[in-house]
Amino acid sequence: MDHLRSDADLANPVVLLTGATGGLGRELARRLVEAGMRVVASARSSASLASLIHNLPAQAEVRGIPADLERPGEAGSLARAATAVWGRLDVLVNNAGVGYNALIEETDEEAARRVFEVNTFSPLALIRAVLPGMAAQGHGLIVNIESCSGRGATPTRGVYGASKSALAVLSNTLRLECEPLGIQVLDVYPGTLNTDFDDHAYRESGRPGLCPQGECGTDPGHAAERIVAAMARGSGELWLDSRARLIARLAALWPRWLQRTLRQLRD
């Protein structure tokens, strides 16, 4: 990852990974340490972090910091604590996220605020906290795990999609602003993954998710491999599901076509 190395001493980039104990997060943590990176892993549960670290290779350089990103202000504290572990941060991976399955008319405002706190405001706070250090180093990489739901309307995914759409606009703007600073920005659109993400989503009226674990989706280990490979290339977009990418692009051109295609999900 030459874009992360400003001198010979930076042989092992330091990564802050949020959502490190979820399905994709666990696989990312493993691939990152296997690639020789030092990882500061964060999640809500101290026990889950301890289990994650225990199951990583013995030689892995990894530290766990529990943080609840639903709490306003928690992201800034996490960034400071993560930077203190090895004295710097070279990579931020905004992987933490929470789903919400609800029609707009039945949306609970408090639940919607929690979704935006995790999916939008916490990544923004983390980005703002790490940018000065990365700019001073003259290098850095910010990876935002986006969602195809943020690129097109899907019934029952309005609030979740809106939170991810906001993150996508922030990320695209950030890429333009950070280019002169030597900081790379990578947007990842995983598509549907075979994880327990939908099982932990907020929901109203028992609304089901789009992909219950074990029934569909890409293997998160394969997704993590592709993400780490894309990190070596730097800025840009990575779409792990070519069909989702096609749908997103068609939806931008012909939104009424998408409405007709997805109407059955509404019903």
Coordinates of N, CA and C in Angstrom, one line a residue, residues 14 39-40 63 79-89:
V14 N -1.4 1.3 10.6 CA -2.3 1.2 11.7 C -3.7 1.5 11.2
V39 N -4.1 -3.5 13.9 CA -5.5 -3.2 13.9 C -6.0 -2.8 15.3
V40 N -6.7 -1.7 15.3 CA -7.5 -1.3 16.5 C -8.9 -1.6 16.2
R63 N -5.5 -4.6 18.9 CA -6.0 -4.1 20.2 C -7.5 -3.9 20.1
A79 N -11.8 7.7 18.4 CA -10.7 8.1 17.6 C -9.5 8.5 18.4
R80 N -9.7 9.2 19.5 CA -8.5 9.6 20.3 C -7.9 8.4 21.0
A81 N -8.7 7.5 21.5 CA -8.1 6.3 22.1 C -7.4 5.4 21.1
A82 N -7.9 5.3 19.9 CA -7.3 4.5 18.9 C -6.0 5.0 18.4
T83 N -5.9 6.4 18.3 CA -4.7 7.0 17.9 C -3.6 6.8 18.9
A84 N -4.0 6.8 20.2 CA -3.0 6.7 21.3 C -2.4 5.3 21.4
V85 N -3.0 4.3 20.8 CA -2.5 2.9 20.9 C -1.1 2.8 20.3
W86 N -0.9 3.2 19.0 CA 0.4 3.2 18.3 C 0.9 4.5 17.9
G87 N 0.2 5.6 18.4 CA 0.7 6.9 18.1 C 0.3 7.5 16.8
R88 N -0.5 6.8 16.0 CA -1.0 7.4 14.8 C -2.1 6.4 14.2
L89 N -2.8 6.9 13.2 CA -3.7 6.1 12.4 C -3.5 6.4 11.0

